[in-house]
C-alpha atoms as a printed R data frame, in Angstrom:
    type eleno elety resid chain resno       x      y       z
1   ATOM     1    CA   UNK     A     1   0.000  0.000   0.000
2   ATOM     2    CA   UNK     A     2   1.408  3.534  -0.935
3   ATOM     3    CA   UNK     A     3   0.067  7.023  -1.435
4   ATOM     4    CA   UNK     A     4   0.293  8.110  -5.271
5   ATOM     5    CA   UNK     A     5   1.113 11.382  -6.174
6   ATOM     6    CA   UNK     A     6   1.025 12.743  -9.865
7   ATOM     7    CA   UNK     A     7   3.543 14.612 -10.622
8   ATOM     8    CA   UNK     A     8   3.539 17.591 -13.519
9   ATOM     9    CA   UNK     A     9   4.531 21.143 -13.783
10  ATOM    10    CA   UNK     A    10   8.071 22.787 -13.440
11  ATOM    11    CA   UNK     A    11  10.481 21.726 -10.528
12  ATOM    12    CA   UNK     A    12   8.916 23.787  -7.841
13  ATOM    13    CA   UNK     A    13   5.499 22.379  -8.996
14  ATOM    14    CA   UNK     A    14   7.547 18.877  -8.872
15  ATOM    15    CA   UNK     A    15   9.282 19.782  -5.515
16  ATOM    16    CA   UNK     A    16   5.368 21.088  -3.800
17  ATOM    17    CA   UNK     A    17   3.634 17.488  -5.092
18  ATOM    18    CA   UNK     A    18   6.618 15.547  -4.164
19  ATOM    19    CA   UNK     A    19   6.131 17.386  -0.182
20  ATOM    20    CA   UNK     A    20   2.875 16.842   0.336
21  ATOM    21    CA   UNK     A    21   2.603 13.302  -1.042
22  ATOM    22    CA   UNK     A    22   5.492 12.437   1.101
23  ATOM    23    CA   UNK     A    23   4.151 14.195   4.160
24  ATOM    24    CA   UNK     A    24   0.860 12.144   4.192
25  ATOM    25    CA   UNK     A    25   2.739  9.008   3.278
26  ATOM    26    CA   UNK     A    26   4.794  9.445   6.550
27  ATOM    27    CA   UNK     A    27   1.830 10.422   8.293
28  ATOM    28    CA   UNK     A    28   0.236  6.822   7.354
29  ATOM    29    CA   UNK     A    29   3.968  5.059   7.499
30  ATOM    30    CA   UNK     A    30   3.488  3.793   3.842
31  ATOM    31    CA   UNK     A    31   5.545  4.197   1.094
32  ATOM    32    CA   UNK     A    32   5.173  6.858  -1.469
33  ATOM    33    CA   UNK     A    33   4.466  6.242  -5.356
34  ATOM    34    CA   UNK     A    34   6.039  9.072  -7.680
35  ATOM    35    CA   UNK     A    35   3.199  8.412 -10.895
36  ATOM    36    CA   UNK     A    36   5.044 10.355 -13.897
37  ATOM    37    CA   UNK     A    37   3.031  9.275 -16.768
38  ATOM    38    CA   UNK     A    38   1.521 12.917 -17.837
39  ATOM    39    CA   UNK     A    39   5.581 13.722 -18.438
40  ATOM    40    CA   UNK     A    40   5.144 11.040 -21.677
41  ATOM    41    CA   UNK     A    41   2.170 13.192 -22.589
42  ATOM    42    CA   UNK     A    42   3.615 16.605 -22.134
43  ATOM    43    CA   UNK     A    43   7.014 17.185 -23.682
44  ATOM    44    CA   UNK     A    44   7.353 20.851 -22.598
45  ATOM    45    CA   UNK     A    45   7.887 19.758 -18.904
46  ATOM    46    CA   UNK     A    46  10.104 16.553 -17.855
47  ATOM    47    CA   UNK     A    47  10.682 14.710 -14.436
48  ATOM    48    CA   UNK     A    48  13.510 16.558 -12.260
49  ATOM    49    CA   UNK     A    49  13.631 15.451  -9.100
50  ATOM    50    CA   UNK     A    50  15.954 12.707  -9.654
51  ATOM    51    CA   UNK     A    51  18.099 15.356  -9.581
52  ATOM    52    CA   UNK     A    52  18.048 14.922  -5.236
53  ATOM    53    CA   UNK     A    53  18.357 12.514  -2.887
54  ATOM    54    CA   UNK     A    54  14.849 11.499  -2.326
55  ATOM    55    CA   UNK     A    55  14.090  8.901   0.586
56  ATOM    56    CA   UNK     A    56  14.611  5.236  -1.002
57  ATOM    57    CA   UNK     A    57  11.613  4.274   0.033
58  ATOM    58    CA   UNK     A    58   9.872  6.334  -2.863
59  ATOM    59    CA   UNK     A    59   9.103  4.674  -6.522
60  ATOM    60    CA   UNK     A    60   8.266  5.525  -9.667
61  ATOM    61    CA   UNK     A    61   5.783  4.674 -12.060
62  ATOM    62    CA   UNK     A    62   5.118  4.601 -15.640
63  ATOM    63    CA   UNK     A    63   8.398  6.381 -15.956
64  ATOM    64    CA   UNK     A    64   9.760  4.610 -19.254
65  ATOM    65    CA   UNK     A    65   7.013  4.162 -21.724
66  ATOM    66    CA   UNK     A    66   6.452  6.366 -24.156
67  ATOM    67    CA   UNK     A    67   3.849  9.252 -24.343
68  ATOM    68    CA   UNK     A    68   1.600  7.153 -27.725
69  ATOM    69    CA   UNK     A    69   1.331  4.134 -25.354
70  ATOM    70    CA   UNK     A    70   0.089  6.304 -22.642
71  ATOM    71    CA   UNK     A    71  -2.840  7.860 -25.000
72  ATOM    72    CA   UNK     A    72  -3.998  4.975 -26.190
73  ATOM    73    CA   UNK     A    73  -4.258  3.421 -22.590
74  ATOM    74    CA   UNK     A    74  -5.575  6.357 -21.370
75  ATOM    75    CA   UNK     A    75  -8.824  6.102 -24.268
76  ATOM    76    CA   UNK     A    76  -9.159  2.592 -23.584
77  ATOM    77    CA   UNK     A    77  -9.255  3.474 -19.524
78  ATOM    78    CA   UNK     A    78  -6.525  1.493 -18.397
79  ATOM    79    CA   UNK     A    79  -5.156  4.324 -16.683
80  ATOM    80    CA   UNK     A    80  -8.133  5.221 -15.097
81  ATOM    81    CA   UNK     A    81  -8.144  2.007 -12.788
82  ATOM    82    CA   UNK     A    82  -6.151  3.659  -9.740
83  ATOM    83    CA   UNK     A    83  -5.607  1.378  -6.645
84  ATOM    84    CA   UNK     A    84  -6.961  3.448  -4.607
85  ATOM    85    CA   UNK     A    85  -9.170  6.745  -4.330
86  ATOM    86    CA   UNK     A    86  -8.411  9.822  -6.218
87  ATOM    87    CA   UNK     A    87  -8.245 13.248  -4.607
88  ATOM    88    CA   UNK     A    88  -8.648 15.691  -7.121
89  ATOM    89    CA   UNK     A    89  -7.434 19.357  -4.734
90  ATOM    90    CA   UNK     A    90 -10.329 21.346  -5.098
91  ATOM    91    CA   UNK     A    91  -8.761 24.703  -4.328
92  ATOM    92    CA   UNK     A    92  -5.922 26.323  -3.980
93  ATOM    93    CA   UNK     A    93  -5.064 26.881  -0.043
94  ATOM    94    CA   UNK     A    94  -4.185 24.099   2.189
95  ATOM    95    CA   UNK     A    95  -7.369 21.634   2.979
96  ATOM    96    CA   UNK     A    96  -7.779 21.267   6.969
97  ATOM    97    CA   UNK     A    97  -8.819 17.454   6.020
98  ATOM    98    CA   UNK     A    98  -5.679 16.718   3.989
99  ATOM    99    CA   UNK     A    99  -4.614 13.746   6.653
100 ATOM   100    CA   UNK     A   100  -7.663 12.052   6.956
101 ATOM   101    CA   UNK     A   101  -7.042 10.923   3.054
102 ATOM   102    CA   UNK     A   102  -6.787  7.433   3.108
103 ATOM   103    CA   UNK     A   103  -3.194  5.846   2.825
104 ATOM   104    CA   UNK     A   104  -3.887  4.211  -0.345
105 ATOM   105    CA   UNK     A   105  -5.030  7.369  -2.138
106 ATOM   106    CA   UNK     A   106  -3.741  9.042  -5.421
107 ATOM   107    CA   UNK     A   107  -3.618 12.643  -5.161
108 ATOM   108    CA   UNK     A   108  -3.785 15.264  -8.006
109 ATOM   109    CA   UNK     A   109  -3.095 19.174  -7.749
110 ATOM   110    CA   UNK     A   110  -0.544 21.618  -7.107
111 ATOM   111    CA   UNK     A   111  -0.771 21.573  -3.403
112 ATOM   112    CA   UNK     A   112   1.266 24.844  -3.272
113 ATOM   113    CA   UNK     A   113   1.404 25.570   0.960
114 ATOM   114    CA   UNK     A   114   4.039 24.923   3.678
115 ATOM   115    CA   UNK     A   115   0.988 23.596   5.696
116 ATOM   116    CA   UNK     A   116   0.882 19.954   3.701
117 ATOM   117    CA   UNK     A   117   4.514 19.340   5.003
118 ATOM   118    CA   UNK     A   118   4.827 21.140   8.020
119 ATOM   119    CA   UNK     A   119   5.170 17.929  10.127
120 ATOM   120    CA   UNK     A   120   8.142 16.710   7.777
121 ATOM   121    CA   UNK     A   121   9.738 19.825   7.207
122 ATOM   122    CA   UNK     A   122  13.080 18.588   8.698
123 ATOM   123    CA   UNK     A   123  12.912 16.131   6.214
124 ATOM   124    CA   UNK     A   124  11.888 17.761   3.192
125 ATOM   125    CA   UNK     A   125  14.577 20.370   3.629
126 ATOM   126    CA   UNK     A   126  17.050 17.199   4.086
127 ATOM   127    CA   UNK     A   127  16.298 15.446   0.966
128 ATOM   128    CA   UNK     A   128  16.099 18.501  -0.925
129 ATOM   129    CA   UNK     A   129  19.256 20.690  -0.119
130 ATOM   130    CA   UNK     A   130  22.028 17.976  -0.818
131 ATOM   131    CA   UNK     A   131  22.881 19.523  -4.127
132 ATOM   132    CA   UNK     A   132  26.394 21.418  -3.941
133 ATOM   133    CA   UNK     A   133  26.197 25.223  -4.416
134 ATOM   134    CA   UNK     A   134  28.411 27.461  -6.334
135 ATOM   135    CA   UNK     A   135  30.922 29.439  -3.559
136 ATOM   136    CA   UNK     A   136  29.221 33.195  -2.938
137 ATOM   137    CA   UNK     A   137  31.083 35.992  -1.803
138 ATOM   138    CA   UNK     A   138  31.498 35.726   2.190
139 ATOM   139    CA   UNK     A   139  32.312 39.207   2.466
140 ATOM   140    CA   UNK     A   140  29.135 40.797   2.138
141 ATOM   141    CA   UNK     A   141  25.067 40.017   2.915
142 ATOM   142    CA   UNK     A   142  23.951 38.554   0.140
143 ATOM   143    CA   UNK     A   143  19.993 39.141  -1.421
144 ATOM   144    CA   UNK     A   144  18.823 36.818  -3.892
145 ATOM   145    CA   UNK     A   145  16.459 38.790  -6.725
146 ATOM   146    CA   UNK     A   146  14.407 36.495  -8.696
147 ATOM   147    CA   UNK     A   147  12.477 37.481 -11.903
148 ATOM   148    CA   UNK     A   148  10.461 34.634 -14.074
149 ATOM   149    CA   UNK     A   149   9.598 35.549 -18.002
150 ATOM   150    CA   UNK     A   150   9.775 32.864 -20.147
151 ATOM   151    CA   UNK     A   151   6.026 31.307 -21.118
152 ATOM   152    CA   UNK     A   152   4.898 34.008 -18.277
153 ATOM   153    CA   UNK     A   153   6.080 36.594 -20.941
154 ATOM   154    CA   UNK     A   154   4.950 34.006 -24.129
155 ATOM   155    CA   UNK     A   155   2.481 31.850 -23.239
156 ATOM   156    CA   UNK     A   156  -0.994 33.215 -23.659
157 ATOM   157    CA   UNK     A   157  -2.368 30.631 -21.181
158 ATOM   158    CA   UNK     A   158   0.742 31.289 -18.210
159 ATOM   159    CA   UNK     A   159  -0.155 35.054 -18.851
160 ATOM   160    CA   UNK     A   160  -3.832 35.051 -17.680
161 ATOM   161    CA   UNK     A   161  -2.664 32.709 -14.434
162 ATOM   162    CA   UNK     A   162   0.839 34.091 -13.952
163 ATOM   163    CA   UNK     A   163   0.864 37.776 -15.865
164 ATOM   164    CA   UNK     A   164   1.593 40.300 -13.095
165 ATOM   165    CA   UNK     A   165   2.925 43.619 -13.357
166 ATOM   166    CA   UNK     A   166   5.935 43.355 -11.051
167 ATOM   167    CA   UNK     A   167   7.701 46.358 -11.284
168 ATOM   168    CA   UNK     A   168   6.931 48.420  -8.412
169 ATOM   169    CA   UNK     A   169   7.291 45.276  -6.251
170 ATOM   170    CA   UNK     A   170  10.530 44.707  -7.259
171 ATOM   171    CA   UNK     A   171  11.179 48.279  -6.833
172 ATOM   172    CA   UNK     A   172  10.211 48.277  -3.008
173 ATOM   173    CA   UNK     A   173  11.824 45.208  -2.443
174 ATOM   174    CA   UNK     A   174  15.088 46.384  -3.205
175 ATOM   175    CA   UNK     A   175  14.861 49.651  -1.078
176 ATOM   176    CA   UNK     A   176  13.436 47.325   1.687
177 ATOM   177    CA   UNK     A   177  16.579 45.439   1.863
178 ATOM   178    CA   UNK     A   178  18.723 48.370   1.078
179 ATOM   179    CA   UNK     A   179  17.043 50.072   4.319
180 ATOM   180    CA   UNK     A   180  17.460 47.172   6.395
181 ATOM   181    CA   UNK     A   181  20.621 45.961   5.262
182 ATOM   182    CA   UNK     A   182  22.145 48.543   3.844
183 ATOM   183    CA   UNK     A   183  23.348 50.120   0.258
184 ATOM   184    CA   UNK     A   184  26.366 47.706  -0.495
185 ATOM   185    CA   UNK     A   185  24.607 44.471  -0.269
186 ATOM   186    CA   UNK     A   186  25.382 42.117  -3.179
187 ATOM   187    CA   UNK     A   187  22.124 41.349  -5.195
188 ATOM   188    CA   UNK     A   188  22.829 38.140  -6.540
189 ATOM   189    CA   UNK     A   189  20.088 37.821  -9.898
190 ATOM   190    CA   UNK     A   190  18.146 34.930 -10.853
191 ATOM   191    CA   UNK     A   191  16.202 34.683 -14.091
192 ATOM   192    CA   UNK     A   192  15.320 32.184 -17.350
193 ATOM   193    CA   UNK     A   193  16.504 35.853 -19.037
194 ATOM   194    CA   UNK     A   194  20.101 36.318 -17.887
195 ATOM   195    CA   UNK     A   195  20.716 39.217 -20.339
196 ATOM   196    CA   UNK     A   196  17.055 41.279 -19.185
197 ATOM   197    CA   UNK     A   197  17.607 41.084 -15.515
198 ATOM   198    CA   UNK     A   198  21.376 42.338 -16.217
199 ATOM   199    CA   UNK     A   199  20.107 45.305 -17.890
200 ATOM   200    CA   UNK     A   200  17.146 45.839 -15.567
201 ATOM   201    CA   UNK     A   201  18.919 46.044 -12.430
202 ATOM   202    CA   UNK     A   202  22.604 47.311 -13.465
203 ATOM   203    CA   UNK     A   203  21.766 50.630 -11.583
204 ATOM   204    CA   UNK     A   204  22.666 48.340  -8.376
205 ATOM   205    CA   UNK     A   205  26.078 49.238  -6.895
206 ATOM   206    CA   UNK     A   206  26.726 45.296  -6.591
207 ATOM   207    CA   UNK     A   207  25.390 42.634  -8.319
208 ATOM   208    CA   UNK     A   208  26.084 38.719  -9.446
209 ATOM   209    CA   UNK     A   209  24.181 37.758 -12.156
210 ATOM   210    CA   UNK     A   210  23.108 33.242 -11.859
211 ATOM   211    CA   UNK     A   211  24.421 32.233 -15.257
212 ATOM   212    CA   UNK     A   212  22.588 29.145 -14.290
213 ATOM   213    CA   UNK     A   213  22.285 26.052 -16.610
214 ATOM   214    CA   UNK     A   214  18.774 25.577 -17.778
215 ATOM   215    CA   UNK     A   215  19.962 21.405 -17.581
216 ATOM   216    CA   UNK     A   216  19.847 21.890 -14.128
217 ATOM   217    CA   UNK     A   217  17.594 24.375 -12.307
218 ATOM   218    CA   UNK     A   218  18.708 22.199  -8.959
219 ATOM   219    CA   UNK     A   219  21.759 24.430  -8.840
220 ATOM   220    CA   UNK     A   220  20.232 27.704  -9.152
221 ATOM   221    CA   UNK     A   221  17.727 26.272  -5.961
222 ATOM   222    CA   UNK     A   222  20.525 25.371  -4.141
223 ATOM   223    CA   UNK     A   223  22.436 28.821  -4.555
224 ATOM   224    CA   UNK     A   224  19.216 31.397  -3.685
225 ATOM   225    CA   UNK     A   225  19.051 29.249  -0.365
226 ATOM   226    CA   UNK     A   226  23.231 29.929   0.052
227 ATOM   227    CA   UNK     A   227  21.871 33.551  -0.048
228 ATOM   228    CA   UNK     A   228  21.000 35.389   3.291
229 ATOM   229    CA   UNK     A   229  17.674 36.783   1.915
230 ATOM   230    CA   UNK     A   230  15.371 36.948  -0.719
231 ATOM   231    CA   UNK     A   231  13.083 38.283  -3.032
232 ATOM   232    CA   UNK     A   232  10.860 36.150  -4.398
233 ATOM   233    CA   UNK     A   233   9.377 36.021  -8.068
234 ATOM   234    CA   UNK     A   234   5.458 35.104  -8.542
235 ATOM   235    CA   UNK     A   235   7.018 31.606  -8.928
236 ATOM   236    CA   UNK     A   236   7.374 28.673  -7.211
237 ATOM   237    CA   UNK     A   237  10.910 28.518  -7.885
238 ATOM   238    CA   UNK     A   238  12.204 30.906  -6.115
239 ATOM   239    CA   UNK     A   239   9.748 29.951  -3.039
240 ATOM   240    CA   UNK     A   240  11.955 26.676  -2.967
241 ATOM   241    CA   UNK     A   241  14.855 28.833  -3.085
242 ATOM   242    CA   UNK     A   242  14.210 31.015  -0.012
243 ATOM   243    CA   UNK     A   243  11.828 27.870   2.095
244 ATOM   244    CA   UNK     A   244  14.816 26.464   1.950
245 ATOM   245    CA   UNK     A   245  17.593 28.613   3.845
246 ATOM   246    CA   UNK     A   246  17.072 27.305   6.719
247 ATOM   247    CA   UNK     A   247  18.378 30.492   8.553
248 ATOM   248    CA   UNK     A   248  16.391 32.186  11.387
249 ATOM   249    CA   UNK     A   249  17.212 35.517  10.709
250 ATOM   250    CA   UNK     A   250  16.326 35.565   6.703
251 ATOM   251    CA   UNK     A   251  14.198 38.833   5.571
252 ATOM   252    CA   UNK     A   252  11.600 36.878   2.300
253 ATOM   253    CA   UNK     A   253  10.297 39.162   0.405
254 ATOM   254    CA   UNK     A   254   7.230 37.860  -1.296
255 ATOM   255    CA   UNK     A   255   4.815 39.564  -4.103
256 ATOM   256    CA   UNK     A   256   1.576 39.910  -2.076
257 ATOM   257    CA   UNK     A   257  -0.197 39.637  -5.595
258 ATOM   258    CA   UNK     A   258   0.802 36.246  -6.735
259 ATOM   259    CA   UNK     A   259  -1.666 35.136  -9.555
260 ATOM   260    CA   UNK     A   260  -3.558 37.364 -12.105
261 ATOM   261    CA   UNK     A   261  -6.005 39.026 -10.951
262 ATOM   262    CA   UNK     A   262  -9.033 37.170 -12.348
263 ATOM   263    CA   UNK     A   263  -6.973 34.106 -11.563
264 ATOM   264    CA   UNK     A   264  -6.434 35.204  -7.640
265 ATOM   265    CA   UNK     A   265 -10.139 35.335  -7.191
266 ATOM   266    CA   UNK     A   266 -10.453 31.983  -7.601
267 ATOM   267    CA   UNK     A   267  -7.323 31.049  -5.753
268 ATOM   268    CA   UNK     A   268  -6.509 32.119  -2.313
269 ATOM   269    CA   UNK     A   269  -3.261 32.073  -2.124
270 ATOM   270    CA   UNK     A   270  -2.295 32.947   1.341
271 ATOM   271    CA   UNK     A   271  -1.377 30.089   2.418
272 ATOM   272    CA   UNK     A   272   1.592 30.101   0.156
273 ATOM   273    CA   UNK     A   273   3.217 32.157   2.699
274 ATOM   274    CA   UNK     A   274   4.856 30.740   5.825
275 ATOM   275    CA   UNK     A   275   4.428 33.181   8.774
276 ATOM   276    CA   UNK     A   276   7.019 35.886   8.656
277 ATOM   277    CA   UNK     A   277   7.559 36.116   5.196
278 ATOM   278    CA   UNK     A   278   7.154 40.181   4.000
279 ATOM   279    CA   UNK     A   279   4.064 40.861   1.319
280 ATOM   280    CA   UNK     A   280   4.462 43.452  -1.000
């Protein structure tokens, strides 16, 4: 007997499923199913968290075949025949009810709050932070800056979920952390558009712009939680990059306004935020 999760989306979509499906499966003391066959369907997105060292106890399933096979099962509803009961998350904050799911369930959604994996979040953070980070400069407090474009910027569909006008948030971000910090902190930059956020932020008096390897978004992760503080993009990325420092005394920075607008009245999102973390 095992929990199921479906896995889809980007890594910090990957990294949110793989949390919550792992914090009920400890909850139950089962093992954990990783089901990756929408990843044969969807060639835009891949699997990535093989990248860490996830708990051995986890699996994986229908990881090899390829996406055809999984259509035609899927028609002829072979795939539809779960083990055990599917919980489709029927909004976006965290459900109070979450761990009275049954231990054999499959679970679908996003599942985007700290609250799912609260009770595990020792372990999460253990299994997710083994991945060596690039040496930063120890000299000075370091703020990581994140900006997302990519399909937010292209995709029609990302742009009526994710399209938010950022730039005054990332404008009183920076003078928060200048004001708290100081003017000669190093802004270390983050974005899937190396050359834009060079340009956009070169007023800065120091900055290190992540020429990160799009092969392996791990790193970049793993060197925003090296930082001392953050400011988050709208993105689930850099959430993963500042949930992770494990620091007491980080400043997060977090865009209060985290989905379009007609998409954020559907979706509550506060419970994105772990308690201290800064809305702007």
């Amino acid at each position: 007997m095992s929990v199921t999760i479906e896995l889809h989306g980007g890594l910090g979509n990957q990294m949110f499923q793989y949390a919550a499906g792992y914090a009920l499966a400890k909850h139950h003391g089962v093992g954990l199913t990783l089901d990756l066959r929408r990843f044969g369907e969807y060639k835009l997105r891949s699997y990535l968290l093989n990248r860490f060292p996830l708990d051995t106890h986890t699996t994986l399933e229908g990881a090899e075949a390829p996406a055809l096979v999984h259509k035609i099962k899927r028609r002829l509803g072979f795939l539809n025949k779960e083990t055990g009961a599917v919980y489709n998350e029927p909004h976006y904050h965290f459900n109070d009810n979450f761990f009275t799911l049954a231990p054999d369930v499959v679970l679908k959604g996003y599942f985007q709050s700290w609250k799912y994996f609260e009770t595990v979040a020792d372990d999460v953070r253990r299994q997710f932070t083994n991945v060596p980070a690039k040496d930063l400069p120890a000299d000075r407090v370091k703020v990581s800056l994140h900006v997302r474009r990519g399909d937010y910027v292209t995709d029609k569909n990302a742009q009526k979920v994710h399209g938010v006008d950022l730039e005054r948030y990332y404008k009183q971000a920076v003078e928060t952390m200048q004001m708290l910090y100081g003017m000669d902190i190093t802004f270390v930059l983050f974005s899937d558009d190396p050359a834009f956020i060079k340009e956009k932020f070169s007023h800065l008096q120091n900055i290190i712009v992540a020429e990160g390897d799009p092969e392996a978004p791990e790193q970049d992760i793993a060197l925003m939680s090296a930082c001392d503080h953050h400011i988050l993009a709208n993105s689930t990325f850099s959430w993963w990059g500042a949930w992770l420092n494990p620091s007491k005394t980080k400043t997060v920075i977090a865009p209060r306004q985290w989905f379009a607008r007609a998409a954020l009245i559907k979706d509550n999102a506060l419970d994105l935020y772990p308690a201290g973390w800064m809305l702007l």
